[in-house]
Tab-separated table of C-alpha atoms in Angstrom:
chain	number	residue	atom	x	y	z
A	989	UNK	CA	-6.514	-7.137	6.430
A	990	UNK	CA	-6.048	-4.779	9.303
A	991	UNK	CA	-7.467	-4.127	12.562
A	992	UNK	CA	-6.341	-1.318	14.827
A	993	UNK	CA	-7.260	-2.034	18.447
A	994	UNK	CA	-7.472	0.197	20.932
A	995	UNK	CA	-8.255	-1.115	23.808
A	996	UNK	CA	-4.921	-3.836	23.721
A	997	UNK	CA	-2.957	-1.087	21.486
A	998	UNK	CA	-1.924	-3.007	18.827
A	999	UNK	CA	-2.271	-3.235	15.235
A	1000	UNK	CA	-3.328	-6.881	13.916
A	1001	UNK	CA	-2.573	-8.505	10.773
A	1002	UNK	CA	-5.650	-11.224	9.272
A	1003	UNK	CA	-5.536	-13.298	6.849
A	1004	UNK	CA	-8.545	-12.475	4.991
A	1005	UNK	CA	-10.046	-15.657	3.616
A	1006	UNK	CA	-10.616	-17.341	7.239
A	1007	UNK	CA	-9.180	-13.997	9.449
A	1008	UNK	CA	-6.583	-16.212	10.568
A	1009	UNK	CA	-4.131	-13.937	12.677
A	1010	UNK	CA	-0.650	-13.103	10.904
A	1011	UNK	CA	0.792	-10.954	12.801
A	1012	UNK	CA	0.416	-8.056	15.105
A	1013	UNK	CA	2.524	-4.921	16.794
A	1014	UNK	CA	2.178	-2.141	18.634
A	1015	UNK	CA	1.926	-1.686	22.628
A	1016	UNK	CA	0.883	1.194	24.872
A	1017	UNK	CA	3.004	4.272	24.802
A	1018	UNK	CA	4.398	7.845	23.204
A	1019	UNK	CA	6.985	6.294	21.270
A	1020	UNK	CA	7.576	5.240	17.563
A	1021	UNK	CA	5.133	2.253	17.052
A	1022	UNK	CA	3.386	2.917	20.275
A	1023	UNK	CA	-0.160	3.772	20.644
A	1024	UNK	CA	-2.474	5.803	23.342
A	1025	UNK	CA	-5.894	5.529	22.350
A	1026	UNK	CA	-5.620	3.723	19.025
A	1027	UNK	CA	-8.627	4.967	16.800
A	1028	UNK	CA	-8.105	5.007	13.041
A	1029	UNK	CA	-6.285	3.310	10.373
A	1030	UNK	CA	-6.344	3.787	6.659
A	1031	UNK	CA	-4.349	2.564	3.550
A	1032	UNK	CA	-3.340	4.875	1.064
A	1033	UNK	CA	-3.144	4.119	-3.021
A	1034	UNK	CA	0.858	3.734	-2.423
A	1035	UNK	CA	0.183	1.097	0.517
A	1036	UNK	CA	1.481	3.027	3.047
A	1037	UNK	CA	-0.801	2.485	6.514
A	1038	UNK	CA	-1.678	5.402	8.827
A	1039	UNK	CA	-2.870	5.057	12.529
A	1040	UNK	CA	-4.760	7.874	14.320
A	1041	UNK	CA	-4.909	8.290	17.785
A	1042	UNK	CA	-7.796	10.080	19.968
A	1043	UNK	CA	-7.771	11.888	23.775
A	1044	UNK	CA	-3.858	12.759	25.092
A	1045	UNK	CA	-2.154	10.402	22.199
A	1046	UNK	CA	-3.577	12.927	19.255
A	1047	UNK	CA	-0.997	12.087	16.577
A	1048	UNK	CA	-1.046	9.791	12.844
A	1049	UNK	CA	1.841	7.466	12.617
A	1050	UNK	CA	2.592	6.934	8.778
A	1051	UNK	CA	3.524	3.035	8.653
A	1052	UNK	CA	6.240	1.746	5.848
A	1053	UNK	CA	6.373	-2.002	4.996
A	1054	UNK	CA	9.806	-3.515	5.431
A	1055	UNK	CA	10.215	-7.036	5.340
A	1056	UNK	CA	7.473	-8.241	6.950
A	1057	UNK	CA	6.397	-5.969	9.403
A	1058	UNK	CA	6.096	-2.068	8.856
A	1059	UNK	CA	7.976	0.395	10.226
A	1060	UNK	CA	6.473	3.483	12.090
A	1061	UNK	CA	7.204	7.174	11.035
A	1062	UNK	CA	5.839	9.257	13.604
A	1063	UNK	CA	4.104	12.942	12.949
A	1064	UNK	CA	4.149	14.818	16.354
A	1065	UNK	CA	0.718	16.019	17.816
A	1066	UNK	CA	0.166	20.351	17.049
């Protein structure tokens, strides 16, 4: 299960029997797997994770799992 966060930034990873935490990443910022104003986050049918972000960050970050922990490609705001 994930939860986006944006008031810390981050991106957290639950367990979702008990919602024990896994894992998490992200931190304030304009860089690759940064995050201003965290607001959405959706799975698509090919498991790839997308992060919206509202206000001055307005930009989706398309997520790719490697490994363990995914890896941020970043669309730049219009």
């Amino acid at each position: 299960l994930y939860l986006i966060d944006g008031t810390n930034e981050r991106v957290w990873m639950l367990r979702r029997k008990d919602l024990a935490i896994l894992d998490r990443f992200g931190r304030p910022g304009r860089q690759s797997g940064e995050f201003i104003r965290a607001h959405m986050i959706a799975i698509d049918s090919q498991n790839r994770m997308y992060t919206g972000e509202a206000g001055n960050g307005r930009r989706i970050q398309r997520w790719i799992l490697k490994g363990t922990r995914p890896v941020s490609s970043v669309t730049p705001p219009r």
